[in-house]
Amino acid sequence: MLVARHQLERAQIRTTLEADHRYRVVAEGVPGQECDLVCRTRPDVVIVSQPEEGAALGALKRITETPMPPAALLLADRLTGDGVRRLLRLRAAGILHRATAGRHLQWAVHAAAHGGLALEPGLARDLADTPTEPAGAGAGTEQARAQALLGALSPREREVIALAGDGMSNPEIAAILTISADTAKDHLHHIYAKLGIRSRLQAARIVWQAGLGDSTRGSDRPAGSPGGHCPPVICSGRSGGGR
């Protein structure tokens, strides 16, 4: 799903995305229409283009307040380090500069749709250069908290969240666990309710904090399905929790 102020910009984004057969734009609109579009079309990823950092924050807040919010990929200008961190705290699945977004859209949407975090290389370098806490500070508490959360899940739910945390789609999870894609989706809904979260990105963070990341790499991944069998659904301005 695409949200941008000008029709020409939406058309350019659509053309870039649909050049890759994996992506299909299901809706588009202007800022302020995010919630309605997301609730009606339930996209996997919402791309929001807003020139100003503050407007991007407002759009992201509206999206995250919808039931089962989609992954949100933000395109903005004049981003500050503090602004990027605020967007990440609001669970942005990706942040790109509007001027150079065309170079990065396809891989960024793929990452966002599969529970990853897509940062334009320049932004990622800026964040990496920002002073932070000493390595390991608070890590033990963070890991213990994440492990306690996962302890509230059933064994099957822990298997599902570990696979989702590795970026697998519902069809991939279903193939590995020998269940239907609908059952995998139902498990994720129950997991979200138990953990008090609303997205795959949040689930992936808990898995990573608990030390369960990369639990399914290797021969367990079904052959020929690096990104699942269904292309991610994208809508401008909103992205639903889709598949």
PDB file of C-alpha atoms in Angstrom:
ATOM      1  CA  MET A   1       0.000   0.000   0.000  1.00  0.00           C
ATOM      2  CA  LEU A   2       1.317   3.461  -0.898  1.00  0.00           C
ATOM      3  CA  VAL A   3       0.703   6.804   0.799  1.00  0.00           C
ATOM      4  CA  ALA A   4       2.142   9.962  -0.708  1.00  0.00           C
ATOM      5  CA  ARG A   5       0.937  13.500  -1.253  1.00  0.00           C
ATOM      6  CA  HIS A   6       1.366  13.610  -5.022  1.00  0.00           C
ATOM      7  CA  GLN A   7      -0.014  11.188  -7.599  1.00  0.00           C
ATOM      8  CA  LEU A   8       3.195  11.377  -9.649  1.00  0.00           C
ATOM      9  CA  GLU A   9       5.298  10.189  -6.712  1.00  0.00           C
ATOM     10  CA  ARG A  10       2.879   7.324  -6.044  1.00  0.00           C
ATOM     11  CA  ALA A  11       3.083   6.322  -9.708  1.00  0.00           C
ATOM     12  CA  GLN A  12       6.890   6.306  -9.588  1.00  0.00           C
ATOM     13  CA  ILE A  13       6.923   4.132  -6.465  1.00  0.00           C
ATOM     14  CA  ARG A  14       4.362   1.746  -7.982  1.00  0.00           C
ATOM     15  CA  THR A  15       6.397   1.402 -11.181  1.00  0.00           C
ATOM     16  CA  THR A  16       9.577   0.647  -9.230  1.00  0.00           C
ATOM     17  CA  LEU A  17       7.890  -1.983  -7.075  1.00  0.00           C
ATOM     18  CA  GLU A  18       5.846  -3.724  -9.726  1.00  0.00           C
ATOM     19  CA  ALA A  19       8.934  -4.160 -11.897  1.00  0.00           C
ATOM     20  CA  ASP A  20       9.554  -7.004  -9.434  1.00  0.00           C
ATOM     21  CA  HIS A  21       6.872  -9.704  -9.837  1.00  0.00           C
ATOM     22  CA  ARG A  22       6.915 -10.414  -6.083  1.00  0.00           C
ATOM     23  CA  TYR A  23       5.155  -7.161  -5.280  1.00  0.00           C
ATOM     24  CA  ARG A  24       1.609  -5.985  -5.885  1.00  0.00           C
ATOM     25  CA  VAL A  25       0.243  -2.588  -4.856  1.00  0.00           C
ATOM     26  CA  VAL A  26      -3.281  -3.098  -3.499  1.00  0.00           C
ATOM     27  CA  ALA A  27      -4.174   0.484  -2.575  1.00  0.00           C
ATOM     28  CA  GLU A  28      -2.863   4.012  -2.590  1.00  0.00           C
ATOM     29  CA  GLY A  29      -3.885   7.316  -1.109  1.00  0.00           C
ATOM     30  CA  VAL A  30      -2.823  10.594   0.456  1.00  0.00           C
ATOM     31  CA  PRO A  31      -1.660  11.325   4.017  1.00  0.00           C
ATOM     32  CA  GLY A  32      -4.522  11.058   6.492  1.00  0.00           C
ATOM     33  CA  GLN A  33      -6.094   8.060   4.732  1.00  0.00           C
ATOM     34  CA  GLU A  34      -3.727   5.501   6.285  1.00  0.00           C
ATOM     35  CA  CYS A  35      -6.094   3.974   8.827  1.00  0.00           C
ATOM     36  CA  ASP A  36      -9.026   3.592   6.457  1.00  0.00           C
ATOM     37  CA  LEU A  37      -6.872   2.043   3.727  1.00  0.00           C
ATOM     38  CA  VAL A  38      -5.131  -0.348   6.090  1.00  0.00           C
ATOM     39  CA  CYS A  39      -8.373  -1.565   7.633  1.00  0.00           C
ATOM     40  CA  ARG A  40      -9.979  -2.080   4.222  1.00  0.00           C
ATOM     41  CA  THR A  41      -7.115  -3.743   2.362  1.00  0.00           C
ATOM     42  CA  ARG A  42      -4.937  -5.356   5.096  1.00  0.00           C
ATOM     43  CA  PRO A  43      -1.619  -4.991   3.227  1.00  0.00           C
ATOM     44  CA  ASP A  44       1.602  -6.655   4.321  1.00  0.00           C
ATOM     45  CA  VAL A  45       3.620  -3.457   3.945  1.00  0.00           C
ATOM     46  CA  VAL A  46       2.643   0.212   3.911  1.00  0.00           C
ATOM     47  CA  ILE A  47       4.968   2.702   2.249  1.00  0.00           C
ATOM     48  CA  VAL A  48       4.510   6.252   3.525  1.00  0.00           C
ATOM     49  CA  SER A  49       6.274   9.164   1.856  1.00  0.00           C
ATOM     50  CA  GLN A  50       6.311  12.329   3.970  1.00  0.00           C
ATOM     51  CA  PRO A  51       8.823  15.146   3.407  1.00  0.00           C
ATOM     52  CA  GLU A  52       8.886  16.229   7.049  1.00  0.00           C
ATOM     53  CA  GLU A  53      10.107  14.082   9.916  1.00  0.00           C
ATOM     54  CA  GLY A  54       7.201  15.142  12.147  1.00  0.00           C
ATOM     55  CA  ALA A  55       4.618  14.191   9.527  1.00  0.00           C
ATOM     56  CA  ALA A  56       6.289  10.789   9.107  1.00  0.00           C
ATOM     57  CA  LEU A  57       6.071  10.234  12.871  1.00  0.00           C
ATOM     58  CA  GLY A  58       2.375  11.136  12.847  1.00  0.00           C
ATOM     59  CA  ALA A  59       1.629   8.748   9.996  1.00  0.00           C
ATOM     60  CA  LEU A  60       3.516   5.937  11.720  1.00  0.00           C
ATOM     61  CA  LYS A  61       1.574   6.476  14.953  1.00  0.00           C
ATOM     62  CA  ARG A  62      -1.717   6.228  13.057  1.00  0.00           C
ATOM     63  CA  ILE A  63      -0.632   3.002  11.381  1.00  0.00           C
ATOM     64  CA  THR A  64       0.576   1.344  14.581  1.00  0.00           C
ATOM     65  CA  GLU A  65      -2.753   2.082  16.265  1.00  0.00           C
ATOM     66  CA  THR A  66      -4.659  -0.081  13.774  1.00  0.00           C
ATOM     67  CA  PRO A  67      -5.485  -3.705  14.711  1.00  0.00           C
ATOM     68  CA  MET A  68      -2.657  -6.043  13.656  1.00  0.00           C
ATOM     69  CA  PRO A  69      -0.732  -3.202  11.991  1.00  0.00           C
ATOM     70  CA  PRO A  70       1.297  -3.912   8.852  1.00  0.00           C
ATOM     71  CA  ALA A  71       5.005  -3.256   8.515  1.00  0.00           C
ATOM     72  CA  ALA A  72       5.565   0.430   7.777  1.00  0.00           C
ATOM     73  CA  LEU A  73       8.338   1.674   5.492  1.00  0.00           C
ATOM     74  CA  LEU A  74       8.919   5.440   5.811  1.00  0.00           C
ATOM     75  CA  LEU A  75      10.359   7.716   3.127  1.00  0.00           C
ATOM     76  CA  ALA A  76      11.324  11.152   4.466  1.00  0.00           C
ATOM     77  CA  ASP A  77      13.648  14.122   3.947  1.00  0.00           C
ATOM     78  CA  ARG A  78      15.917  15.936   6.385  1.00  0.00           C
ATOM     79  CA  LEU A  79      16.082  13.079   8.871  1.00  0.00           C
ATOM     80  CA  THR A  80      17.921  13.680  12.136  1.00  0.00           C
ATOM     81  CA  GLY A  81      19.497  10.986  14.293  1.00  0.00           C
ATOM     82  CA  ASP A  82      16.928  11.622  17.020  1.00  0.00           C
ATOM     83  CA  GLY A  83      14.117  11.423  14.472  1.00  0.00           C
ATOM     84  CA  VAL A  84      15.344   8.085  13.147  1.00  0.00           C
ATOM     85  CA  ARG A  85      15.536   6.698  16.680  1.00  0.00           C
ATOM     86  CA  ARG A  86      11.991   7.929  17.417  1.00  0.00           C
ATOM     87  CA  LEU A  87      10.705   6.222  14.274  1.00  0.00           C
ATOM     88  CA  LEU A  88      12.426   2.989  15.284  1.00  0.00           C
ATOM     89  CA  ARG A  89      10.949   3.179  18.788  1.00  0.00           C
ATOM     90  CA  LEU A  90       7.529   3.460  17.131  1.00  0.00           C
ATOM     91  CA  ARG A  91       8.310   0.175  15.321  1.00  0.00           C
ATOM     92  CA  ALA A  92       9.085   1.488  11.851  1.00  0.00           C
ATOM     93  CA  ALA A  93      10.088  -1.491   9.714  1.00  0.00           C
ATOM     94  CA  GLY A  94      12.248   0.649   7.456  1.00  0.00           C
ATOM     95  CA  ILE A  95      13.442   4.206   6.817  1.00  0.00           C
ATOM     96  CA  LEU A  96      14.731   5.597   3.525  1.00  0.00           C
ATOM     97  CA  HIS A  97      15.559   9.066   2.192  1.00  0.00           C
ATOM     98  CA  ARG A  98      12.933  10.115  -0.351  1.00  0.00           C
ATOM     99  CA  ALA A  99      15.546  11.378  -2.808  1.00  0.00           C
ATOM    100  CA  THR A 100      17.307   8.018  -3.081  1.00  0.00           C
ATOM    101  CA  ALA A 101      14.486   5.618  -2.173  1.00  0.00           C
ATOM    102  CA  GLY A 102      14.196   4.266  -5.715  1.00  0.00           C
ATOM    103  CA  ARG A 103      17.561   2.506  -5.360  1.00  0.00           C
ATOM    104  CA  HIS A 104      16.500   0.700  -2.200  1.00  0.00           C
ATOM    105  CA  LEU A 105      12.734   0.113  -2.388  1.00  0.00           C
ATOM    106  CA  GLN A 106      12.732  -3.479  -3.620  1.00  0.00           C
ATOM    107  CA  TRP A 107      15.103  -4.935  -1.040  1.00  0.00           C
ATOM    108  CA  ALA A 108      13.659  -2.719   1.710  1.00  0.00           C
ATOM    109  CA  VAL A 109      10.105  -3.915   1.058  1.00  0.00           C
ATOM    110  CA  HIS A 110      11.288  -7.530   1.027  1.00  0.00           C
ATOM    111  CA  ALA A 111      13.014  -7.050   4.390  1.00  0.00           C
ATOM    112  CA  ALA A 112      10.020  -5.271   5.934  1.00  0.00           C
ATOM    113  CA  ALA A 113       7.555  -7.885   4.670  1.00  0.00           C
ATOM    114  CA  HIS A 114       9.578 -10.667   6.291  1.00  0.00           C
ATOM    115  CA  GLY A 115      10.015  -9.085   9.710  1.00  0.00           C
ATOM    116  CA  GLY A 116      13.353  -7.404   9.072  1.00  0.00           C
ATOM    117  CA  LEU A 117      14.507  -3.829   9.541  1.00  0.00           C
ATOM    118  CA  ALA A 118      15.421  -1.876   6.398  1.00  0.00           C
ATOM    119  CA  LEU A 119      17.649   1.163   6.890  1.00  0.00           C
ATOM    120  CA  GLU A 120      19.246   3.069   4.044  1.00  0.00           C
ATOM    121  CA  PRO A 121      23.017   2.425   4.291  1.00  0.00           C
ATOM    122  CA  GLY A 122      23.817   6.042   5.180  1.00  0.00           C
ATOM    123  CA  LEU A 123      21.306   6.038   8.033  1.00  0.00           C
ATOM    124  CA  ALA A 124      22.599   2.716   9.310  1.00  0.00           C
ATOM    125  CA  ARG A 125      26.158   4.089   9.377  1.00  0.00           C
ATOM    126  CA  ASP A 126      25.027   7.205  11.251  1.00  0.00           C
ATOM    127  CA  LEU A 127      23.304   5.102  13.896  1.00  0.00           C
ATOM    128  CA  ALA A 128      26.283   2.778  14.215  1.00  0.00           C
ATOM    129  CA  ASP A 129      28.550   5.784  14.822  1.00  0.00           C
ATOM    130  CA  THR A 130      26.318   7.136  17.598  1.00  0.00           C
ATOM    131  CA  PRO A 131      27.726   6.505  21.103  1.00  0.00           C
ATOM    132  CA  THR A 132      25.670   3.965  23.039  1.00  0.00           C
ATOM    133  CA  GLU A 133      25.824   2.078  26.324  1.00  0.00           C
ATOM    134  CA  PRO A 134      28.907  -0.079  26.941  1.00  0.00           C
ATOM    135  CA  ALA A 135      28.630  -3.451  25.212  1.00  0.00           C
ATOM    136  CA  GLY A 136      26.587  -5.861  27.278  1.00  0.00           C
ATOM    137  CA  ALA A 137      25.023  -3.205  29.527  1.00  0.00           C
ATOM    138  CA  GLY A 138      21.557  -4.400  30.449  1.00  0.00           C
ATOM    139  CA  ALA A 139      21.818  -7.334  28.049  1.00  0.00           C
ATOM    140  CA  GLY A 140      21.295  -9.952  30.752  1.00  0.00           C
ATOM    141  CA  THR A 141      18.110  -8.303  32.003  1.00  0.00           C
ATOM    142  CA  GLU A 142      16.844  -7.862  28.452  1.00  0.00           C
ATOM    143  CA  GLN A 143      17.482 -11.513  27.621  1.00  0.00           C
ATOM    144  CA  ALA A 144      15.852 -12.722  30.842  1.00  0.00           C
ATOM    145  CA  ARG A 145      12.765 -10.606  30.138  1.00  0.00           C
ATOM    146  CA  ALA A 146      12.491 -11.953  26.579  1.00  0.00           C
ATOM    147  CA  GLN A 147      12.948 -15.547  27.749  1.00  0.00           C
ATOM    148  CA  ALA A 148      10.231 -15.053  30.371  1.00  0.00           C
ATOM    149  CA  LEU A 149       7.857 -13.814  27.675  1.00  0.00           C
ATOM    150  CA  LEU A 150       8.561 -16.842  25.507  1.00  0.00           C
ATOM    151  CA  GLY A 151       8.016 -19.083  28.532  1.00  0.00           C
ATOM    152  CA  ALA A 152       4.342 -18.096  28.455  1.00  0.00           C
ATOM    153  CA  LEU A 153       3.961 -19.733  25.032  1.00  0.00           C
ATOM    154  CA  SER A 154       3.188 -23.345  24.220  1.00  0.00           C
ATOM    155  CA  PRO A 155       5.979 -25.455  22.655  1.00  0.00           C
ATOM    156  CA  ARG A 156       4.311 -25.155  19.242  1.00  0.00           C
ATOM    157  CA  GLU A 157       3.967 -21.381  19.599  1.00  0.00           C
ATOM    158  CA  ARG A 158       7.660 -21.120  20.480  1.00  0.00           C
ATOM    159  CA  GLU A 159       8.495 -23.028  17.298  1.00  0.00           C
ATOM    160  CA  VAL A 160       6.323 -20.665  15.262  1.00  0.00           C
ATOM    161  CA  ILE A 161       7.766 -17.468  16.741  1.00  0.00           C
ATOM    162  CA  ALA A 162      11.337 -18.743  16.305  1.00  0.00           C
ATOM    163  CA  LEU A 163      10.680 -19.359  12.602  1.00  0.00           C
ATOM    164  CA  ALA A 164       8.906 -16.014  12.200  1.00  0.00           C
ATOM    165  CA  GLY A 165      11.834 -14.371  13.956  1.00  0.00           C
ATOM    166  CA  ASP A 166      14.138 -15.805  11.293  1.00  0.00           C
ATOM    167  CA  GLY A 167      12.074 -13.943   8.687  1.00  0.00           C
ATOM    168  CA  MET A 168      10.030 -16.858   7.385  1.00  0.00           C
ATOM    169  CA  SER A 169       6.622 -16.302   5.838  1.00  0.00           C
ATOM    170  CA  ASN A 170       3.500 -18.173   6.930  1.00  0.00           C
ATOM    171  CA  PRO A 171       3.751 -20.665   4.017  1.00  0.00           C
ATOM    172  CA  GLU A 172       7.386 -21.405   4.934  1.00  0.00           C
ATOM    173  CA  ILE A 173       6.497 -21.902   8.603  1.00  0.00           C
ATOM    174  CA  ALA A 174       3.639 -24.185   7.566  1.00  0.00           C
ATOM    175  CA  ALA A 175       5.925 -26.291   5.348  1.00  0.00           C
ATOM    176  CA  ILE A 176       8.505 -26.802   8.096  1.00  0.00           C
ATOM    177  CA  LEU A 177       5.976 -27.607  10.835  1.00  0.00           C
ATOM    178  CA  THR A 178       3.658 -29.623   8.550  1.00  0.00           C
ATOM    179  CA  ILE A 179       0.642 -27.431   9.259  1.00  0.00           C
ATOM    180  CA  SER A 180      -1.513 -25.217   7.053  1.00  0.00           C
ATOM    181  CA  ALA A 181      -0.640 -21.590   6.384  1.00  0.00           C
ATOM    182  CA  ASP A 182      -3.920 -20.589   8.069  1.00  0.00           C
ATOM    183  CA  THR A 183      -2.918 -22.519  11.194  1.00  0.00           C
ATOM    184  CA  ALA A 184       0.463 -20.771  11.194  1.00  0.00           C
ATOM    185  CA  LYS A 185      -1.328 -17.433  10.931  1.00  0.00           C
ATOM    186  CA  ASP A 186      -3.655 -18.368  13.817  1.00  0.00           C
ATOM    187  CA  HIS A 187      -0.671 -19.332  15.965  1.00  0.00           C
ATOM    188  CA  LEU A 188       0.898 -15.933  15.290  1.00  0.00           C
ATOM    189  CA  HIS A 189      -2.310 -14.137  16.290  1.00  0.00           C
ATOM    190  CA  HIS A 190      -2.375 -16.059  19.585  1.00  0.00           C
ATOM    191  CA  ILE A 191       1.314 -15.300  20.127  1.00  0.00           C
ATOM    192  CA  TYR A 192       0.747 -11.579  19.554  1.00  0.00           C
ATOM    193  CA  ALA A 193      -2.104 -11.590  22.079  1.00  0.00           C
ATOM    194  CA  LYS A 194      -0.077 -13.446  24.721  1.00  0.00           C
ATOM    195  CA  LEU A 195       2.996 -11.255  24.335  1.00  0.00           C
ATOM    196  CA  GLY A 196       1.136  -7.967  23.965  1.00  0.00           C
ATOM    197  CA  ILE A 197       2.680  -7.231  20.570  1.00  0.00           C
ATOM    198  CA  ARG A 198       1.228  -6.335  17.187  1.00  0.00           C
ATOM    199  CA  SER A 199       3.760  -7.156  14.489  1.00  0.00           C
ATOM    200  CA  ARG A 200       6.329  -9.634  13.197  1.00  0.00           C
ATOM    201  CA  LEU A 201       9.019  -7.037  13.784  1.00  0.00           C
ATOM    202  CA  GLN A 202       8.247  -6.981  17.507  1.00  0.00           C
ATOM    203  CA  ALA A 203       8.175 -10.781  17.574  1.00  0.00           C
ATOM    204  CA  ALA A 204      11.565 -10.926  15.836  1.00  0.00           C
ATOM    205  CA  ARG A 205      13.057  -8.574  18.414  1.00  0.00           C
ATOM    206  CA  ILE A 206      11.860 -10.753  21.289  1.00  0.00           C
ATOM    207  CA  VAL A 207      13.290 -13.857  19.598  1.00  0.00           C
ATOM    208  CA  TRP A 208      16.609 -12.106  19.052  1.00  0.00           C
ATOM    209  CA  GLN A 209      16.749 -10.761  22.623  1.00  0.00           C
ATOM    210  CA  ALA A 210      16.027 -14.244  23.970  1.00  0.00           C
ATOM    211  CA  GLY A 211      18.957 -15.654  22.012  1.00  0.00           C
ATOM    212  CA  LEU A 212      16.878 -17.739  19.600  1.00  0.00           C
ATOM    213  CA  GLY A 213      17.804 -15.913  16.379  1.00  0.00           C
ATOM    214  CA  ASP A 214      18.830 -17.921  13.316  1.00  0.00           C
ATOM    215  CA  SER A 215      17.318 -21.044  14.865  1.00  0.00           C
ATOM    216  CA  THR A 216      16.094 -22.411  11.561  1.00  0.00           C
ATOM    217  CA  ARG A 217      18.824 -21.730   9.049  1.00  0.00           C
ATOM    218  CA  GLY A 218      20.183 -24.485   6.936  1.00  0.00           C
ATOM    219  CA  SER A 219      18.465 -27.650   5.824  1.00  0.00           C
ATOM    220  CA  ASP A 220      15.210 -26.913   7.675  1.00  0.00           C
ATOM    221  CA  ARG A 221      14.216 -24.179   5.237  1.00  0.00           C
ATOM    222  CA  PRO A 222      12.112 -25.663   2.442  1.00  0.00           C
ATOM    223  CA  ALA A 223      13.980 -25.806  -0.837  1.00  0.00           C
ATOM    224  CA  GLY A 224      13.102 -23.127  -3.341  1.00  0.00           C
ATOM    225  CA  SER A 225      11.172 -20.918  -0.908  1.00  0.00           C
ATOM    226  CA  PRO A 226      13.431 -18.112   0.285  1.00  0.00           C
ATOM    227  CA  GLY A 227      10.552 -15.713   0.446  1.00  0.00           C
ATOM    228  CA  GLY A 228       7.432 -17.868   0.590  1.00  0.00           C
ATOM    229  CA  HIS A 229       5.027 -18.665  -2.212  1.00  0.00           C
ATOM    230  CA  CYS A 230       2.804 -15.575  -1.973  1.00  0.00           C
ATOM    231  CA  PRO A 231       4.172 -12.162  -2.960  1.00  0.00           C
ATOM    232  CA  PRO A 232       3.972  -9.536  -0.223  1.00  0.00           C
ATOM    233  CA  VAL A 233       1.017  -7.186  -0.578  1.00  0.00           C
ATOM    234  CA  ILE A 234       1.894  -3.512  -0.484  1.00  0.00           C
ATOM    235  CA  CYS A 235      -0.370  -0.515  -0.109  1.00  0.00           C
ATOM    236  CA  SER A 236       0.517   3.111  -0.215  1.00  0.00           C
ATOM    237  CA  GLY A 237       0.115   4.684   3.147  1.00  0.00           C
ATOM    238  CA  ARG A 238      -0.791   1.471   5.008  1.00  0.00           C
ATOM    239  CA  SER A 239       0.419  -2.057   5.317  1.00  0.00           C
ATOM    240  CA  GLY A 240      -1.606  -4.760   6.900  1.00  0.00           C
ATOM    241  CA  GLY A 241      -0.569  -7.865   8.698  1.00  0.00           C
ATOM    242  CA  GLY A 242      -1.478  -9.668   5.509  1.00  0.00           C
ATOM    243  CA  ARG A 243      -0.544 -13.249   5.278  1.00  0.00           C
TER     244      ARG A 243
END
